[in-house]
Coordinates of C-alpha atoms in Angstrom, one line a residue:
M276 CA -22.0 6.5 210.3
G277 CA -20.4 8.5 213.0
L278 CA -21.8 11.6 214.7
R279 CA -21.6 14.8 212.6
S280 CA -21.0 18.0 214.6
G281 CA -19.8 21.5 214.0
F282 CA -20.3 25.3 214.3
V283 CA -22.6 27.1 212.0
S284 CA -23.1 30.9 211.9
I285 CA -26.2 32.6 210.6
I286 CA -25.6 36.0 209.1
G287 CA -27.8 38.5 207.2
R288 CA -29.2 42.0 207.2
P289 CA -31.1 43.3 210.2
N290 CA -34.6 41.8 210.4
A291 CA -33.9 39.1 207.8
G292 CA -35.1 36.5 210.3
K293 CA -31.9 35.2 211.9
S294 CA -33.3 35.0 215.4
T295 CA -36.6 33.6 214.3
L296 CA -34.7 30.8 212.4
L297 CA -32.5 30.0 215.4
N298 CA -35.5 29.8 217.8
A299 CA -37.4 27.6 215.3
L300 CA -34.4 25.2 214.9
V301 CA -33.8 25.0 218.6
G302 CA -37.5 24.6 219.4
Q303 CA -37.6 27.3 222.0
K304 CA -36.8 31.0 222.5
V305 CA -33.1 31.5 222.9
A306 CA -32.8 34.6 220.7
I307 CA -34.8 37.8 220.9
V308 CA -37.3 38.4 218.1
T309 CA -38.7 41.9 217.4
H310 CA -39.6 44.2 214.6
K311 CA -36.9 46.5 215.8
P312 CA -33.6 45.9 214.0
Q313 CA -30.3 45.3 215.8
T314 CA -31.7 43.6 218.9
T315 CA -29.2 40.7 218.9
R316 CA -26.2 42.3 220.5
N317 CA -24.2 39.2 221.2
R318 CA -23.5 35.9 219.4
I319 CA -26.1 33.6 220.9
Q320 CA -25.4 29.9 220.5
G321 CA -28.3 27.5 220.0
I322 CA -27.6 23.8 220.2
V323 CA -29.6 21.4 218.0
N324 CA -29.3 17.6 218.4
V325 CA -30.5 15.8 215.3
P326 CA -31.3 12.1 215.5
A327 CA -30.1 9.7 212.9
R328 CA -32.6 8.7 210.2
K329 CA -32.4 6.6 207.0
G330 CA -29.4 7.7 205.1
R331 CA -28.4 10.5 207.5
P332 CA -26.2 10.3 210.6
A333 CA -27.0 11.8 213.9
G334 CA -25.6 15.3 214.5
Q335 CA -25.1 18.1 216.9
V336 CA -25.2 21.6 215.3
V337 CA -24.0 24.6 217.3
F338 CA -25.7 27.6 215.7
M339 CA -24.5 31.1 216.2
D340 CA -26.9 34.0 215.7
T341 CA -25.2 37.3 215.0
P342 CA -26.2 41.0 215.0
G343 CA -27.6 42.2 211.6
V344 CA -24.9 43.0 209.1
H345 CA -24.7 46.8 208.6
K346 CA -22.2 49.6 208.0
P347 CA -21.0 50.5 211.5
D348 CA -21.5 54.2 212.2
S349 CA -21.4 54.3 216.1
S350 CA -19.2 52.6 218.7
L351 CA -22.1 50.2 219.6
N352 CA -22.6 49.3 215.9
K353 CA -18.8 48.8 215.5
K354 CA -18.8 46.4 218.5
M355 CA -21.8 44.5 216.9
M356 CA -20.0 44.2 213.6
R357 CA -16.9 42.9 215.5
E358 CA -19.2 40.2 216.8
V359 CA -20.2 39.3 213.2
H360 CA -16.5 39.1 212.1
D361 CA -15.7 36.9 215.1
A362 CA -18.6 34.6 214.3
L363 CA -17.1 34.1 210.8
E364 CA -13.9 32.5 212.2
G365 CA -13.5 28.8 213.0
L366 CA -16.7 27.9 211.2
D367 CA -17.7 24.6 209.6
L368 CA -20.5 26.2 207.7
L369 CA -22.0 29.6 207.1
L370 CA -25.7 30.3 206.5
V371 CA -26.6 33.5 204.8
I372 CA -30.3 34.5 205.3
A373 CA -32.0 36.8 202.9
D374 CA -35.5 38.3 203.2
V375 CA -37.1 37.7 199.8
S376 CA -39.9 40.1 200.6
Q377 CA -37.4 42.9 200.3
K378 CA -35.7 44.1 197.1
F379 CA -32.0 43.2 196.8
G380 CA -30.0 46.3 197.7
G381 CA -26.7 47.7 199.0
G382 CA -27.1 46.0 202.4
D383 CA -27.3 42.6 200.7
E384 CA -24.3 43.3 198.6
F385 CA -22.4 44.3 201.9
V386 CA -23.4 40.8 203.3
L387 CA -22.1 39.1 200.2
D388 CA -18.8 40.9 200.4
L389 CA -18.3 39.5 203.9
V390 CA -19.3 36.0 202.6
R391 CA -16.7 36.2 199.8
K392 CA -14.0 36.8 202.4
T393 CA -14.8 33.6 204.4
G394 CA -13.8 31.1 201.8
G395 CA -15.7 28.2 203.4
P396 CA -18.9 26.4 202.5
V397 CA -21.9 28.7 202.4
F398 CA -25.7 27.9 202.2
L399 CA -28.1 30.7 201.1
L400 CA -31.5 30.7 202.8
L401 CA -34.2 32.6 201.0
N402 CA -36.5 33.4 203.9
K403 CA -40.1 34.7 204.2
I404 CA -41.2 32.7 201.1
D405 CA -44.7 32.8 202.6
R406 CA -44.8 36.5 201.7
I407 CA -44.2 36.2 198.0
E408 CA -45.8 34.5 195.0
K409 CA -44.3 31.1 194.2
Q410 CA -43.4 32.1 190.6
R411 CA -41.0 34.7 191.9
L412 CA -38.8 32.1 193.6
L413 CA -37.0 30.6 190.6
P414 CA -35.8 34.0 189.2
L415 CA -34.6 34.9 192.7
I416 CA -32.6 31.6 193.0
A417 CA -31.1 32.3 189.5
E418 CA -30.2 35.9 190.5
Y419 CA -28.5 34.8 193.7
S420 CA -26.7 31.9 192.0
Q421 CA -24.9 34.5 189.8
K422 CA -23.7 36.5 192.8
H423 CA -21.9 33.7 194.6
G424 CA -21.1 30.0 194.3
F425 CA -23.4 28.9 197.2
Q426 CA -23.2 25.2 198.0
E427 CA -27.0 25.1 198.5
I428 CA -29.8 27.6 198.0
I429 CA -32.8 26.7 200.2
P430 CA -36.1 28.5 200.3
I431 CA -37.6 28.6 203.8
S432 CA -40.1 30.4 206.0
A433 CA -38.5 30.5 209.5
L434 CA -41.8 31.8 210.9
K435 CA -44.0 29.0 209.4
G436 CA -41.3 26.3 209.6
D437 CA -41.3 25.6 205.9
G438 CA -38.1 24.0 204.6
L439 CA -36.5 23.7 208.0
D440 CA -36.3 19.8 207.9
L441 CA -34.6 20.0 204.6
L442 CA -32.2 22.6 205.9
L443 CA -31.2 20.6 209.0
D444 CA -30.8 17.5 206.7
K445 CA -28.4 19.4 204.4
V446 CA -26.5 21.1 207.4
I447 CA -25.9 17.7 209.0
R448 CA -24.6 16.2 205.7
A449 CA -22.2 19.2 205.3
L450 CA -20.6 18.9 208.7
P451 CA -17.6 16.8 209.5
E452 CA -17.6 13.8 211.8
G453 CA -16.9 15.1 215.3
P454 CA -17.7 15.0 219.0
R455 CA -20.8 16.1 220.9
Y456 CA -19.7 19.5 222.1
F457 CA -22.6 20.0 224.6
P458 CA -24.8 17.6 226.6
Q459 CA -27.7 16.3 224.6
D460 CA -30.4 18.2 226.7
Q461 CA -28.6 21.6 226.5
V462 CA -30.2 24.1 224.0
T463 CA -28.0 27.2 224.5
D464 CA -24.7 28.2 226.1
Q465 CA -26.2 31.4 227.5
P466 CA -27.1 31.6 231.2
E467 CA -30.8 32.1 232.0
R468 CA -30.0 35.6 233.3
F469 CA -28.6 36.6 230.0
L470 CA -31.6 35.3 228.1
A471 CA -33.9 37.2 230.5
A472 CA -31.9 40.4 229.8
E473 CA -32.2 39.8 226.0
I474 CA -36.0 39.4 226.3

């Protein structure tokens, strides 16, 4: 089995857990995490090298974190939403992250409208499952299944690490065979000065 590699964007509403997920997958802090929404101003790339294991090829996943999806009402917000739109181009896979501790609303619908325009494979990640009762999960999966034809729906807790092995497994299998885009020891394309500024 050849190496699988590709570009994967993570989108969702502000504070859905995108940066927490990226940091958890990379294994160190490359994206800023705070309770304040809209802190990720640029697309941050986190690089994850996944070793081969039984039945799964090795892979290199280049994850792109994006600003939270929102209706742009200022020039800064418009620039941030342009970042989101740019991150949806030239993708191999799109991950949509939803906060299950919050009620589905207009903001989620806005995210799904964006997703419908991409046309490529999409995984839905139901995040923060550690904050809800287990019996609420199946109805949520059923509800989201009716809204879009997601290739996978994966319950996770980015904070606790639940479901992340399964997620990486499914991501690698969904990617095409391809080259290693970055050296194996590199975890981000951002210079240290940029990361320091983000933090």
